[in-house]
């Protein structure tokens, strides 16, 4: 009797287990069998995701507004924002998004394979050639999606080792590795900023040529950990479990903390660090449960670098200091928000080159003055007054692009010298009465309530012809 009831109990247990396993193999354990797939779908009914065992993170397709496409991503699933922390990168569409009906399949030979509605391959995880095939996928409660080999303990590919713009606690970067900003908040192509741990051990934030976006077209770095000691270089950027970010040297000592103050407890808060599309690297925290510590229920800023990107210009190497721009494009003015993120504003009489990119370049709405054969270098300012006038930008400076400087000038003389000079695009006048002549395009524009300079841009009078 005892034997039989024990046997029945065992059968029941095994059956229950099998039911559990077959219903939710990938939901309860974070484990995804080979052959599973997910489809991007407008109708919620079919949209699904794979969850980590705690349910903190999900993997699947996310609809991106307003670009009207999907991104294959990993996100924080328990919070209303569902903040994305990883996405399939390098998809050959304008915004890096894929259409409705796209499908991702976990395969044994190629790992994750993303195909379009017509079956064409759009992206796949690049697996090492020689390490054998994938036995299953695993989404961890730290937010990492790994593809595991049949050999125990061997990870063939992981999202943590192929980061996009975000780092999560327990993730690290090794020398030569980097994370890249997005093109825009809603464009998932790589943008022009990189957080890189160099082969020399230095942690830097870099800006690239914004047009070619070539990894070799690095303009300069605007943040550095100064950990390239040849005898003991930086060996790893660590974002540890409790939310500290630092550089570990080859001798295992910790040399450089990116966070300048202690993070909030990771027991109660999620952490993430992101290199934003505007070039700001920032760490945020978010309560795991509603009402923890009576804190606000969204993401709060822990720190950001640089603290004022609008005021950044020079890299450590001076040879590149006049190149390009940082957060805002040419002729565009950078204004730092309370959240330490920049906003850009074209000057009066200037328009965005790309109306959809407020961080891009601004172009004049008039024909600019040029120095042609008939321009009169000996003419006085007076003779130009009927054609050109000045737009005044208070508290605004353009610290680069100077070609002449005058001391002890007031506003009238500063403007007059620009008016009579066909090379002059604008003048900046400081409280110190220094008057600086600027050439076009204007770059590194900054407006700041504590600014000590005003700018006067020479513009064609409305109704006048150049
Ligand atoms: C991207 O797609 C375009 C048009 O579909 C094609 O001409 C181009 O070769 C593709 N580029 C890459 C790198 O696959
Ligand atoms: C960033 O990492 C990618 C992928 O490893 C690499 O191809 C690229 O050259 C790196 N970029 C820089 C600027 O180091
Ligand atoms: C993370 O780093 C901080 C600072 O070095 C250290 O105090 C803490 O113990 C580390 N946390 C873990 C989980 O290693
Ligand atoms: C640094 O730490 C790693 C892992 O704990 C260890 O394998 C290595 O030997 C250490 N290196 C030195 C120089 O102490
Ligand atoms: C939690 O509350 C304490 C005490 O009021 C405060 O000092 C601390 O900054 C709060 N932590 C967060 C993350 O808001
Ligand atoms: C240039 O300006 C000078 C001084 O006003 C004037 O005498 C001269 O005629 C002008 N030349 C031309 C080509 O306009």
Short mmCIF file of N, CA and C in Angstrom, two decimals, residues 264-265 267-269 285-297:
data_model
loop_
_atom_site.label_atom_id
_atom_site.label_comp_id
_atom_site.label_asym_id
_atom_site.label_seq_id
_atom_site.Cartn_x
_atom_site.Cartn_y
_atom_site.Cartn_z
N UNK A 264 22.72 54.05 -4.92
CA UNK A 264 21.65 53.59 -4.02
C UNK A 264 21.66 52.05 -4.03
N UNK A 265 21.12 51.41 -2.96
CA UNK A 265 21.25 49.95 -2.84
C UNK A 265 20.61 49.19 -4.00
N UNK A 267 19.65 46.24 -4.00
CA UNK A 267 18.56 45.38 -3.51
C UNK A 267 17.20 46.01 -3.85
N UNK A 268 17.14 47.32 -3.74
CA UNK A 268 15.87 48.02 -3.93
C UNK A 268 15.76 48.76 -5.25
N UNK A 269 16.90 48.94 -5.93
CA UNK A 269 16.88 49.75 -7.15
C UNK A 269 17.55 49.05 -8.31
N UNK A 285 18.97 55.21 -11.67
CA UNK A 285 18.42 54.16 -10.82
C UNK A 285 16.90 54.28 -10.78
N UNK A 286 16.24 53.16 -10.51
CA UNK A 286 14.78 53.08 -10.58
C UNK A 286 14.33 52.12 -9.49
N UNK A 287 13.33 52.52 -8.67
CA UNK A 287 12.89 51.59 -7.62
C UNK A 287 12.34 50.30 -8.22
N UNK A 288 12.68 49.17 -7.58
CA UNK A 288 12.19 47.90 -8.11
C UNK A 288 10.71 47.71 -7.81
N UNK A 289 10.29 48.26 -6.68
CA UNK A 289 8.88 48.17 -6.32
C UNK A 289 8.35 49.58 -6.14
N UNK A 290 7.07 49.72 -6.33
CA UNK A 290 6.42 51.01 -6.18
C UNK A 290 6.65 51.55 -4.77
N UNK A 291 7.03 52.80 -4.67
CA UNK A 291 7.06 53.45 -3.36
C UNK A 291 8.25 53.14 -2.48
N UNK A 292 9.29 52.48 -3.03
CA UNK A 292 10.49 52.25 -2.23
C UNK A 292 11.05 53.59 -1.78
N UNK A 293 11.24 53.73 -0.46
CA UNK A 293 11.89 54.93 0.07
C UNK A 293 11.13 56.21 -0.32
N UNK A 294 9.85 56.07 -0.67
CA UNK A 294 9.06 57.20 -1.17
C UNK A 294 9.71 57.91 -2.35
N UNK A 295 10.54 57.17 -3.09
CA UNK A 295 11.26 57.81 -4.18
C UNK A 295 10.34 58.02 -5.37
N UNK A 296 10.77 58.81 -6.30
CA UNK A 296 9.97 58.99 -7.51
C UNK A 296 9.96 57.65 -8.25
N UNK A 297 8.94 57.42 -9.03
CA UNK A 297 8.77 56.08 -9.58
C UNK A 297 9.31 55.89 -10.99
#
